[in-house]
Coordinates of C-alpha atoms in Angstrom, one line a residue:
Chain A
X1 CA -7.2 37.2 -40.4
X2 CA -10.3 36.1 -42.4
X3 CA -14.0 36.5 -41.5
X4 CA -14.3 32.8 -40.7
X5 CA -11.5 33.0 -38.2
X6 CA -13.0 36.1 -36.6
X7 CA -16.4 34.4 -36.3
X8 CA -14.7 31.4 -34.8
X9 CA -13.0 33.5 -32.2
X10 CA -16.3 35.1 -31.3
X11 CA -17.9 31.7 -31.0
X12 CA -15.2 30.5 -28.7
X13 CA -15.3 33.7 -26.7
X14 CA -19.1 33.3 -26.3
X15 CA -18.8 29.7 -25.1
X16 CA -16.0 30.5 -22.7
X17 CA -18.0 33.5 -21.4
X18 CA -20.9 31.2 -20.8
X19 CA -18.6 28.7 -19.2
X20 CA -18.5 31.1 -16.3
X21 CA -15.7 30.9 -13.7
X22 CA -17.7 30.3 -10.5
X23 CA -19.0 26.8 -10.1
X24 CA -20.3 26.2 -6.7
X25 CA -24.0 26.3 -6.0
X26 CA -24.4 29.0 -3.4
X27 CA -27.9 28.0 -2.2
X28 CA -27.0 24.8 -0.4
X29 CA -23.7 26.3 0.8
X30 CA -25.7 28.5 3.2
X31 CA -26.7 25.4 5.2
X32 CA -23.2 24.1 5.6
X33 CA -21.7 25.0 9.1
X34 CA -18.4 26.9 9.4
X35 CA -15.4 24.7 8.7
X36 CA -17.4 21.9 6.8
X37 CA -17.6 23.2 3.3
X38 CA -16.4 20.2 1.2
X39 CA -13.2 20.8 -0.7
X40 CA -13.0 24.4 0.6
X41 CA -12.8 24.4 4.4
X42 CA -9.2 23.9 5.6
X43 CA -7.9 24.5 2.1
X44 CA -9.3 27.6 0.4
X45 CA -11.1 29.4 3.1
X46 CA -10.0 31.6 6.1
X47 CA -11.5 30.6 9.4
X48 CA -11.0 33.0 12.4
X49 CA -12.5 35.5 14.7
X50 CA -13.6 38.9 13.6
X51 CA -11.2 41.4 15.0
X52 CA -12.6 44.6 13.5
X53 CA -15.5 45.7 11.3
X54 CA -15.3 48.9 9.3
X55 CA -18.8 49.2 7.8
X56 CA -18.1 52.5 6.0
X57 CA -15.2 51.1 3.9
X58 CA -16.7 47.6 3.9
X59 CA -13.7 46.0 5.5
X60 CA -13.5 43.2 8.1
X61 CA -10.3 42.1 9.8
X62 CA -10.2 38.4 10.6
X63 CA -7.6 36.9 12.9
X64 CA -6.4 33.4 12.8
X65 CA -3.2 31.6 14.0
X66 CA -1.2 33.1 11.2
X67 CA -2.2 36.7 12.1
X68 CA -4.8 39.2 10.9
X69 CA -6.2 39.3 7.4
X70 CA -8.1 42.2 5.9
X71 CA -11.3 41.1 4.0
X72 CA -13.1 43.3 1.6
X73 CA -16.9 42.9 1.4
X74 CA -18.5 43.7 -2.0
X75 CA -22.1 43.9 -3.3
X76 CA -21.7 40.4 -4.5
X77 CA -20.5 39.0 -1.2
X78 CA -23.0 36.7 0.5
X79 CA -23.2 36.8 4.2
X80 CA -24.7 33.8 6.0
X81 CA -25.6 33.3 9.6
X82 CA -24.5 29.9 10.8
X83 CA -27.0 29.0 13.5
X84 CA -26.4 25.3 13.4
X85 CA -25.0 25.3 17.0
X86 CA -28.4 26.6 18.1
X87 CA -30.1 23.9 16.1
X88 CA -31.7 26.7 14.1
X89 CA -31.9 27.2 10.3
X90 CA -29.0 29.1 8.8
X91 CA -30.0 32.4 7.2
X92 CA -28.9 35.2 5.0
X93 CA -27.3 38.1 6.9
X94 CA -25.8 41.5 6.3
X95 CA -22.5 43.2 7.3
X96 CA -24.3 44.4 10.4
X97 CA -24.3 40.8 11.6
X98 CA -20.5 40.7 11.5
X99 CA -19.5 41.6 15.0
X100 CA -16.2 41.5 16.8
X101 CA -15.1 38.3 18.5
X102 CA -17.5 36.2 16.4
X103 CA -16.1 33.1 14.6
X104 CA -16.3 33.5 10.8
X105 CA -15.3 31.7 7.7
X106 CA -14.4 33.5 4.5
X107 CA -14.3 32.2 1.0
X108 CA -12.1 34.4 -1.2
X109 CA -13.1 35.2 -4.8
X110 CA -9.6 34.3 -5.9
X111 CA -8.9 37.7 -7.6
X112 CA -7.6 39.6 -4.6
X113 CA -4.6 41.7 -3.9
X114 CA -1.8 40.4 -1.7
X115 CA -2.8 42.1 1.5
X116 CA -6.5 42.1 1.0
X117 CA -8.9 39.3 0.5
X118 CA -12.2 39.9 -1.4
X119 CA -15.0 37.8 0.0
X120 CA -17.2 35.6 -2.2
X121 CA -19.1 34.6 0.9
X122 CA -18.7 35.0 4.7
X123 CA -20.3 32.6 7.2
X124 CA -20.8 34.1 10.7
X125 CA -21.3 31.8 13.7
X126 CA -24.3 32.7 15.8
X127 CA -23.9 30.7 19.1
X128 CA -26.1 32.6 21.5
X129 CA -29.7 33.6 21.4
X130 CA -29.8 37.2 20.4
X131 CA -31.0 39.6 17.7
X132 CA -29.1 37.7 14.9
X133 CA -30.4 34.3 16.0
X134 CA -33.9 35.5 16.2
X135 CA -34.2 36.6 12.6
Chain B
X1 CA -28.4 -37.6 -18.5
X2 CA -30.0 -35.3 -15.9
X3 CA -28.1 -37.0 -13.1
X4 CA -24.9 -36.6 -15.0
X5 CA -25.5 -32.9 -15.5
X6 CA -26.3 -32.4 -11.9
X7 CA -23.1 -34.2 -10.9
X8 CA -20.9 -32.1 -13.2
X9 CA -22.7 -28.9 -12.1
X10 CA -22.2 -29.8 -8.5
X11 CA -18.4 -30.3 -8.7
X12 CA -17.5 -26.7 -9.6
X13 CA -20.1 -25.6 -7.0
X14 CA -18.3 -27.5 -4.3
X15 CA -14.9 -26.4 -5.5
X16 CA -15.9 -22.7 -5.3
X17 CA -17.3 -23.3 -1.9
X18 CA -14.1 -24.8 -0.7
X19 CA -11.9 -22.1 -2.2
X20 CA -14.0 -19.3 -0.7
X21 CA -12.4 -19.9 2.7
X22 CA -8.9 -19.2 1.3
X23 CA -9.7 -16.1 -0.7
X24 CA -7.0 -13.5 0.2
X25 CA -8.5 -10.5 2.0
X26 CA -8.4 -7.3 -0.1
X27 CA -6.2 -4.6 1.3
X28 CA -8.3 -2.1 3.2
X29 CA -8.5 1.2 1.4
X30 CA -7.9 -0.3 -2.1
X31 CA -9.7 1.5 -4.9
X32 CA -12.2 -1.5 -5.1
X33 CA -13.0 -1.2 -1.4
X34 CA -13.5 2.5 -1.7
X35 CA -15.9 2.0 -4.7
X36 CA -17.7 -0.7 -2.8
X37 CA -18.1 1.6 0.2
X38 CA -19.3 4.4 -2.1
X39 CA -21.8 2.0 -3.7
X40 CA -23.2 1.1 -0.3
X41 CA -23.5 4.7 0.8
X42 CA -25.1 5.7 -2.6
X43 CA -27.8 3.1 -2.3
X44 CA -28.2 2.6 1.5
X45 CA -27.2 5.6 3.4
X46 CA -29.9 8.0 4.4
X47 CA -27.7 10.4 6.3
X48 CA -30.2 10.5 9.1
X49 CA -32.6 12.3 6.9
X50 CA -36.1 11.6 5.5
X51 CA -35.3 8.1 4.3
X52 CA -34.1 8.9 0.8
X53 CA -30.7 7.8 -0.5
X54 CA -28.9 8.9 -3.7
X55 CA -30.3 5.7 -5.2
X56 CA -33.9 6.9 -4.5
X57 CA -33.7 8.9 -7.7
X58 CA -30.6 7.4 -9.3
X59 CA -31.9 3.8 -9.6
X60 CA -29.4 1.0 -10.4
X61 CA -32.0 -0.8 -12.4
X62 CA -32.9 2.3 -14.3
X63 CA -29.5 3.5 -15.5
X64 CA -29.0 5.6 -12.4
X65 CA -31.9 7.8 -13.3
X66 CA -35.7 7.7 -12.9
X67 CA -38.7 8.4 -15.1
X68 CA -42.5 8.5 -14.8
X69 CA -43.0 4.9 -16.1
X70 CA -40.7 3.6 -13.4
X71 CA -42.2 5.9 -10.7
X72 CA -45.6 4.5 -11.5
X73 CA -44.4 1.0 -10.4
X74 CA -43.1 2.1 -7.0
X75 CA -45.0 1.4 -3.8
X76 CA -46.7 4.4 -2.1
X77 CA -44.3 4.4 0.8
X78 CA -41.2 4.6 -1.4
X79 CA -39.0 7.4 0.0
X80 CA -39.3 9.2 -3.4
X81 CA -42.8 10.1 -2.3
X82 CA -41.8 11.4 1.1
X83 CA -43.6 14.7 0.4
X84 CA -46.9 12.7 0.1
X85 CA -46.6 11.1 3.6
X86 CA -44.5 13.4 5.7
X87 CA -46.5 16.4 7.0
X88 CA -43.4 18.5 7.4
X89 CA -42.6 18.1 3.7
X90 CA -46.0 18.4 2.3
X91 CA -45.6 22.0 1.1
X92 CA -42.8 23.4 -1.0
X93 CA -40.5 20.3 -1.0
X94 CA -41.7 18.4 -4.1
X95 CA -44.6 18.7 -6.5
X96 CA -46.0 15.1 -6.4
X97 CA -48.2 15.7 -9.5
X98 CA -45.3 16.7 -11.7
X99 CA -43.1 14.0 -10.1
X100 CA -45.6 11.3 -10.9
X101 CA -46.6 12.5 -14.4
X102 CA -43.3 13.7 -15.7
X103 CA -40.6 12.5 -13.4
X104 CA -39.7 16.0 -12.3
X105 CA -37.9 16.9 -9.0
X106 CA -38.1 20.2 -7.2
X107 CA -34.8 22.1 -6.7
X108 CA -34.2 25.5 -5.1
X109 CA -31.3 26.5 -7.2
X110 CA -31.9 30.2 -6.9
X111 CA -32.1 30.2 -3.1
X112 CA -34.4 29.1 -0.3
X113 CA -35.8 32.5 0.5
X114 CA -39.2 32.1 -1.3
X115 CA -39.9 28.4 -1.3
X116 CA -43.4 28.8 -2.7
X117 CA -42.4 30.7 -5.8
X118 CA -38.7 30.3 -6.3
X119 CA -37.8 26.8 -7.5
X120 CA -37.1 24.9 -10.7
X121 CA -38.5 21.5 -11.8
X122 CA -35.9 19.2 -13.3
X123 CA -35.6 15.7 -14.5
X124 CA -33.0 13.3 -12.9
X125 CA -29.9 13.1 -15.0
X126 CA -28.3 9.7 -15.2
X127 CA -24.9 9.5 -13.6
X128 CA -23.3 7.0 -15.9
X129 CA -19.9 7.7 -17.5
X130 CA -19.2 10.7 -15.2
X131 CA -15.6 10.0 -15.5
X132 CA -15.8 11.1 -19.2
X133 CA -18.2 14.0 -18.7
X134 CA -17.7 16.3 -15.8
X135 CA -14.4 17.9 -16.5
X136 CA -14.0 21.4 -17.9
X137 CA -11.1 23.9 -17.8
X138 CA -13.2 25.7 -15.1
X139 CA -13.5 22.6 -12.9
X140 CA -16.2 20.0 -12.6
X141 CA -19.6 20.5 -14.0
X142 CA -22.3 18.7 -12.0
X143 CA -26.0 18.4 -12.5
X144 CA -28.1 19.8 -15.3
X145 CA -26.7 23.3 -15.1
X146 CA -23.2 22.3 -14.1
X147 CA -23.4 24.1 -10.8
X148 CA -25.0 21.4 -8.6
X149 CA -22.3 21.1 -6.0
X150 CA -21.6 23.4 -3.1
X151 CA -18.1 23.8 -1.6
X152 CA -15.5 23.5 -4.4
X153 CA -18.1 22.6 -6.9
X154 CA -16.6 19.2 -7.6
X155 CA -18.4 15.8 -8.1
X156 CA -16.9 14.9 -4.6
X157 CA -18.9 17.8 -3.0
X158 CA -22.1 17.1 -4.9
X159 CA -23.5 14.7 -2.3
X160 CA -23.4 17.4 0.4
X161 CA -25.6 19.6 -1.6
X162 CA -27.9 16.7 -2.5
X163 CA -28.4 15.8 1.2
X164 CA -29.3 19.4 2.0
X165 CA -31.8 19.7 -0.9
X166 CA -33.4 16.3 -1.0
X167 CA -32.7 14.3 2.2
X168 CA -34.0 16.8 4.8
X169 CA -36.7 15.8 7.4
X170 CA -38.1 19.4 7.5
X171 CA -37.7 22.6 5.5
X172 CA -35.5 24.0 8.3
X173 CA -32.6 22.1 6.9
X174 CA -30.5 22.1 10.1
X175 CA -27.5 19.8 9.9
X176 CA -27.5 17.4 12.9
X177 CA -31.2 17.7 13.2
X178 CA -32.8 17.3 9.8
X179 CA -29.9 15.3 8.3
X180 CA -26.2 14.8 8.9
X181 CA -23.7 16.0 6.3
X182 CA -21.5 13.4 4.6
X183 CA -18.1 13.0 6.3
X184 CA -14.9 13.5 4.3
X185 CA -14.3 9.7 4.0
X186 CA -17.8 9.3 2.8
X187 CA -17.4 12.0 0.2
X188 CA -14.2 10.2 -1.0
X189 CA -16.1 6.9 -1.3
X190 CA -19.1 8.4 -3.0
X191 CA -16.9 10.2 -5.5
X192 CA -15.0 6.9 -6.3
X193 CA -18.2 5.0 -6.8
X194 CA -19.8 7.7 -9.0
X195 CA -16.7 7.9 -11.2
X196 CA -16.7 4.1 -11.5
X197 CA -20.1 3.7 -13.1
X198 CA -20.6 3.3 -16.8
X199 CA -18.0 4.0 -19.5
X200 CA -14.6 4.9 -18.3
X201 CA -13.5 6.4 -21.7
X202 CA -15.1 7.9 -24.7
X203 CA -15.8 5.8 -27.8
X204 CA -13.9 6.7 -31.0
X205 CA -16.2 7.5 -33.9
X206 CA -16.8 6.5 -36.6
X207 CA -17.7 2.9 -35.8
X208 CA -18.0 0.4 -38.6
X209 CA -21.7 0.0 -38.2
X210 CA -23.7 -2.6 -40.1
X211 CA -27.2 -1.2 -40.2
X212 CA -28.0 1.0 -43.2
X213 CA -29.9 3.7 -41.3
X214 CA -27.7 3.9 -38.2
X215 CA -24.7 4.1 -40.5
X216 CA -26.2 7.1 -42.3
X217 CA -27.1 8.6 -39.0
X218 CA -23.5 8.4 -37.9
X219 CA -22.4 10.2 -41.1
X220 CA -24.9 13.0 -40.5
X221 CA -23.9 13.2 -36.8
X222 CA -20.3 13.6 -37.7
X223 CA -20.9 16.1 -40.6
X224 CA -20.1 19.6 -39.2
X225 CA -22.1 21.1 -42.1
X226 CA -25.2 19.0 -41.7
X227 CA -26.0 17.4 -38.3
X228 CA -23.3 19.4 -36.5
X229 CA -23.8 17.1 -33.5
X230 CA -20.2 16.3 -33.1
X231 CA -19.2 19.9 -32.4
X232 CA -20.7 19.9 -29.0
X233 CA -20.9 16.1 -28.4
X234 CA -17.5 14.9 -29.6
X235 CA -17.6 11.2 -30.1
X236 CA -21.2 11.3 -28.8
X237 CA -19.8 12.2 -25.4
X238 CA -20.1 15.4 -23.4
X239 CA -17.0 17.2 -24.7
X240 CA -17.2 20.3 -26.9
X241 CA -14.4 21.1 -29.4
X242 CA -14.8 24.3 -31.4
X243 CA -12.3 25.1 -34.2
X244 CA -9.8 22.7 -32.7
X245 CA -10.1 24.1 -29.2
X246 CA -11.2 21.7 -26.5
X247 CA -13.6 23.3 -24.1
X248 CA -14.2 20.2 -22.1
X249 CA -17.6 19.7 -20.7
X250 CA -19.2 23.0 -21.7
X251 CA -22.3 24.9 -20.7
X252 CA -24.5 26.2 -23.5
X253 CA -27.8 28.0 -23.9
X254 CA -29.6 25.9 -26.5
X255 CA -33.0 27.4 -26.0
X256 CA -34.7 24.4 -24.4
X257 CA -36.4 26.7 -22.0
X258 CA -38.1 28.4 -25.0
X259 CA -39.8 25.2 -26.2
X260 CA -43.5 25.7 -26.7
X261 CA -45.9 23.3 -25.1
X262 CA -43.5 21.9 -22.5
X263 CA -45.4 19.1 -20.9
X264 CA -45.1 20.4 -17.3
X265 CA -46.2 23.8 -18.4
X266 CA -49.3 22.4 -20.0
X267 CA -50.6 21.6 -16.5
X268 CA -52.0 24.2 -14.2
X269 CA -49.0 23.7 -11.8
X270 CA -46.5 26.5 -11.2
X271 CA -43.4 25.8 -13.2
X272 CA -41.1 28.9 -12.9
X273 CA -38.5 29.6 -15.6
X274 CA -35.2 27.8 -15.1
X275 CA -32.3 30.1 -15.7
X276 CA -29.6 27.5 -15.6
X277 CA -26.1 28.1 -14.4
X278 CA -25.4 30.5 -11.6
X279 CA -27.5 32.8 -9.5
X280 CA -29.1 34.6 -11.2
X281 CA -28.6 32.2 -14.0
X282 CA -27.1 32.8 -17.4
X283 CA -29.5 30.5 -19.3
X284 CA -26.9 27.8 -19.9
X285 CA -27.1 24.1 -19.2
X286 CA -24.5 21.4 -19.2
X287 CA -23.7 19.2 -22.2
X288 CA -24.7 15.6 -21.4
X289 CA -23.1 12.5 -23.0
X290 CA -25.1 10.9 -25.8
X291 CA -23.9 7.3 -25.8
X292 CA -26.3 6.7 -22.8
X293 CA -29.1 8.9 -24.1
X294 CA -31.5 6.5 -25.8
X295 CA -32.3 4.5 -22.7
X296 CA -32.3 7.4 -20.2
X297 CA -35.0 9.7 -21.5
X298 CA -37.1 11.8 -21.1
X299 CA -34.7 14.4 -22.4
X300 CA -33.3 17.8 -21.4
X301 CA -33.3 19.4 -17.9
X302 CA -37.0 19.8 -17.9
X303 CA -37.9 16.3 -19.3
X304 CA -39.5 18.3 -22.2
X305 CA -39.2 15.5 -24.8
X306 CA -40.0 11.8 -24.3
X307 CA -38.3 10.2 -27.3
X308 CA -34.8 10.2 -28.7
X309 CA -36.2 11.1 -32.1
X310 CA -38.0 14.1 -30.6
X311 CA -34.8 15.1 -28.8
X312 CA -32.8 15.1 -32.1
X313 CA -35.7 16.9 -33.8
X314 CA -35.4 19.7 -31.2
X315 CA -32.2 20.8 -32.9
X316 CA -34.1 21.3 -36.2
X317 CA -36.6 23.6 -34.5
X318 CA -37.0 27.3 -33.9
X319 CA -36.2 27.2 -30.2
X320 CA -32.7 25.8 -30.9
X321 CA -32.0 27.8 -34.0
X322 CA -33.0 31.1 -32.4
X323 CA -31.0 30.3 -29.3
X324 CA -27.5 31.8 -28.6
X325 CA -25.9 28.4 -29.4
X326 CA -28.0 27.9 -32.6
X327 CA -27.4 31.4 -33.9
X328 CA -23.6 31.0 -33.4
X329 CA -23.6 27.7 -35.2
X330 CA -25.4 29.5 -38.1
X331 CA -22.9 32.3 -38.1
X332 CA -20.1 29.8 -38.7
X333 CA -22.0 27.9 -41.4
X334 CA -21.0 28.8 -45.0
X335 CA -24.7 28.9 -45.9
X336 CA -25.6 30.8 -42.7
X337 CA -27.8 27.9 -41.8
X338 CA -28.3 26.5 -38.2
X339 CA -29.3 22.9 -38.1
X340 CA -31.6 21.9 -40.9
X341 CA -32.6 18.3 -41.0
X342 CA -35.5 16.4 -42.6
X343 CA -37.6 13.7 -40.9
X344 CA -35.5 10.8 -42.4
X345 CA -32.3 12.5 -41.2
X346 CA -33.6 13.0 -37.7
X347 CA -34.7 9.4 -37.5
X348 CA -31.3 8.3 -38.9
X349 CA -29.4 10.2 -36.2
X350 CA -31.7 8.8 -33.5
X351 CA -31.1 5.3 -35.0
X352 CA -27.4 5.8 -34.7
X353 CA -27.8 6.9 -31.1
X354 CA -30.0 3.9 -30.4
X355 CA -27.3 1.5 -31.8
X356 CA -24.6 3.3 -29.9
X357 CA -26.6 2.9 -26.7
X358 CA -27.3 -0.8 -27.4
X359 CA -23.6 -1.4 -27.9
X360 CA -22.9 0.2 -24.5
X361 CA -25.6 -2.0 -23.0
X362 CA -23.9 -5.0 -24.5
X363 CA -20.5 -3.9 -23.3
X364 CA -21.8 -3.5 -19.8
X365 CA -23.7 -6.8 -19.9
X366 CA -20.6 -8.7 -20.9
X367 CA -18.6 -7.0 -18.2
X368 CA -21.2 -7.8 -15.6
X369 CA -21.6 -11.4 -16.7
X370 CA -17.8 -11.9 -16.8
X371 CA -17.4 -10.3 -13.4
X372 CA -20.0 -12.7 -12.0
X373 CA -18.0 -15.6 -13.4
X374 CA -14.9 -14.4 -11.6
X375 CA -16.6 -14.3 -8.2
X376 CA -16.5 -17.2 -5.8
X377 CA -19.8 -18.8 -4.9
X378 CA -19.7 -17.4 -1.4
X379 CA -20.1 -13.9 -3.0
X380 CA -23.6 -15.0 -3.9
X381 CA -25.2 -11.6 -3.3
X382 CA -22.7 -9.9 -5.5
X383 CA -23.1 -12.5 -8.2
X384 CA -26.9 -12.1 -8.1
X385 CA -26.5 -8.3 -8.2
X386 CA -24.3 -8.5 -11.3
X387 CA -26.6 -10.9 -13.1
X388 CA -29.7 -8.9 -12.2
X389 CA -28.0 -5.8 -13.6
X390 CA -27.1 -7.7 -16.7
X391 CA -30.8 -8.5 -17.2
X392 CA -31.6 -4.8 -16.9
X393 CA -28.9 -4.0 -19.5
X394 CA -30.3 -6.7 -21.8
X395 CA -33.8 -5.2 -21.3
X396 CA -32.5 -1.8 -22.3
X397 CA -30.7 -2.9 -25.4
X398 CA -33.8 -4.8 -26.5
X399 CA -36.0 -1.8 -25.8
X400 CA -33.8 0.8 -27.6
X401 CA -33.4 -1.4 -30.7
X402 CA -36.9 -2.7 -31.1
X403 CA -38.3 0.7 -30.3
X404 CA -37.2 1.8 -33.7
X405 CA -37.4 -1.5 -35.5
X406 CA -33.6 -1.8 -35.6
X407 CA -31.6 -5.0 -36.0
X408 CA -34.4 -7.5 -35.3
X409 CA -31.9 -10.5 -35.5
X410 CA -29.7 -8.9 -32.9
X411 CA -32.7 -8.4 -30.7
X412 CA -33.3 -12.2 -30.9
X413 CA -29.9 -12.9 -29.6
X414 CA -30.3 -10.3 -26.8
X415 CA -33.6 -11.9 -25.8
X416 CA -31.8 -15.3 -25.6
X417 CA -29.0 -13.7 -23.6
X418 CA -31.6 -12.2 -21.2
X419 CA -33.3 -15.6 -20.7
X420 CA -30.0 -17.3 -20.1
X421 CA -29.0 -14.7 -17.6
X422 CA -32.3 -15.2 -15.7
X423 CA -31.7 -18.9 -15.7
X424 CA -28.2 -18.3 -14.3
X425 CA -29.8 -16.3 -11.5
X426 CA -32.2 -19.1 -10.7
X427 CA -29.8 -22.0 -11.0
X428 CA -26.6 -21.9 -8.9
X429 CA -25.5 -25.3 -10.1
X430 CA -25.4 -24.3 -13.8
X431 CA -24.9 -20.6 -13.2
X432 CA -21.5 -20.6 -14.9
X433 CA -22.7 -22.5 -18.0
X434 CA -25.7 -20.2 -18.4
X435 CA -23.6 -17.1 -17.9
X436 CA -21.1 -18.2 -20.5
X437 CA -23.9 -18.9 -22.9
X438 CA -25.4 -15.5 -22.2
X439 CA -22.1 -13.8 -23.0
X440 CA -21.9 -15.7 -26.2
X441 CA -25.4 -14.5 -27.2
X442 CA -24.4 -10.9 -26.3
X443 CA -21.4 -11.2 -28.5
X444 CA -23.5 -12.5 -31.4
X445 CA -25.8 -9.6 -31.1
X446 CA -22.9 -7.2 -31.1
X447 CA -21.5 -8.8 -34.3
X448 CA -24.8 -7.9 -36.0
X449 CA -24.5 -4.3 -35.0
X450 CA -20.9 -3.5 -35.7
X451 CA -17.8 -4.9 -37.4
X452 CA -15.6 -6.8 -35.0
X453 CA -12.7 -4.3 -35.2
X454 CA -14.8 -1.4 -33.9

């Protein structure tokens, strides 16, 4: 192991680090309605109704045809309010906007455990005029 | 003599016209049909938005990009200027001053929460040779910072993000009201078209160049202890190979944001710092291919440098050599040197890139001219499109070579080729003859730039 090789390794590590894993541009993603995210919806996201919200442990249970799936919300998870059915602008939301029986779409980060999905983003459908739609 | 010429010209014209009726229909869903549909969508489809199409910024006649010189020739009501005549888009959608003076487009890459203060101003990258330049081990890299697409981040998904950012009728950005999102079949077609433009494979360097200065420029480009260009732009493309490891289309922080006296920042307009990839950004930007560089300036994500010589010179400067990428290059240099080039060497590398670009222009011209020869006369619109595009390519090759006094004899042939192509457009009877002659002139020009085997 010579110094040249060591430096080379550092260089590669630096470039790979900067090559970052996540690719998608989150900002325009916010405006895409539930189920329409290109290349993701229907393939790599979970679409279903919110069954349960545990704000204390930052957990949401989403149910779809296959059953219930536990979803972990982290500091990095983006929550968006899909208000497109109301013809209103989609907005950023919080865990408080995740309510039972609301349709949601979850994009997993990809690094989750078998029985628990970690959410990169969650879209929550707002279909009635109410506090969340009036933000 | 004239009568004879007209007669002989008229026979193939009639023959083509007759055969047109019997052309076998293409199978629906063939790759060609998908590309044709994508091309139509790219240049015509507004997605029920503000009137812009992908082609509003990625102009066919401007190498699928746009710059201030081109912008200056556009009519006032061109959809590019939608912020100037649509009240709903007057504020915080574009900066018309920076668009007109520097060809910069406003993007909200760090979110739409504070439209007045949170945005970046970026040039329009050309979308040629995408097939060779978007793939990395982490997936596709799209746009200047490699993260331009929503969804799965692929080139296929890019159009969805572009419609939301650039096509909207109002800043509410409500799908179904301010625009419609591209359908799955449209995304497939747009992807097929975008991957079909320009080079379909990387060139293999070195080429047997004939010009003295471009030849030296190529040597410096390929020298990993001098120019070091080929480390991040393998074969003048967009692939990075470090110590034998292929990183694909990488993202690097080369310090462009630290350039002093950036044109847009010399104005009194607000130009926030651009932090590149991600949100918040990590300061990296995507490596672009260089074959197409010379005729697609200004350069870098912020259109900071107008000329190819200036762009090469950037790598000799402090901004690059103090950047993370520059420092790491220096660490791996036996003399601990970053990139140290003198004026003649900078010009030589630029001359090499100019010749490389001209060779690509010639390749495209010949391809377009040949395609037009293979089309039946009833495809008049397509023929004209091909020939017009061949004129633009000839213009580009003339511009990039004569802009640095390179290969004046080749320029003569390119000018002849241009004239012949224009005559082919204007004269359907002798179109094929003029087209063949134009191809011949293009070939003669190429022979003056590079040995035949290259």
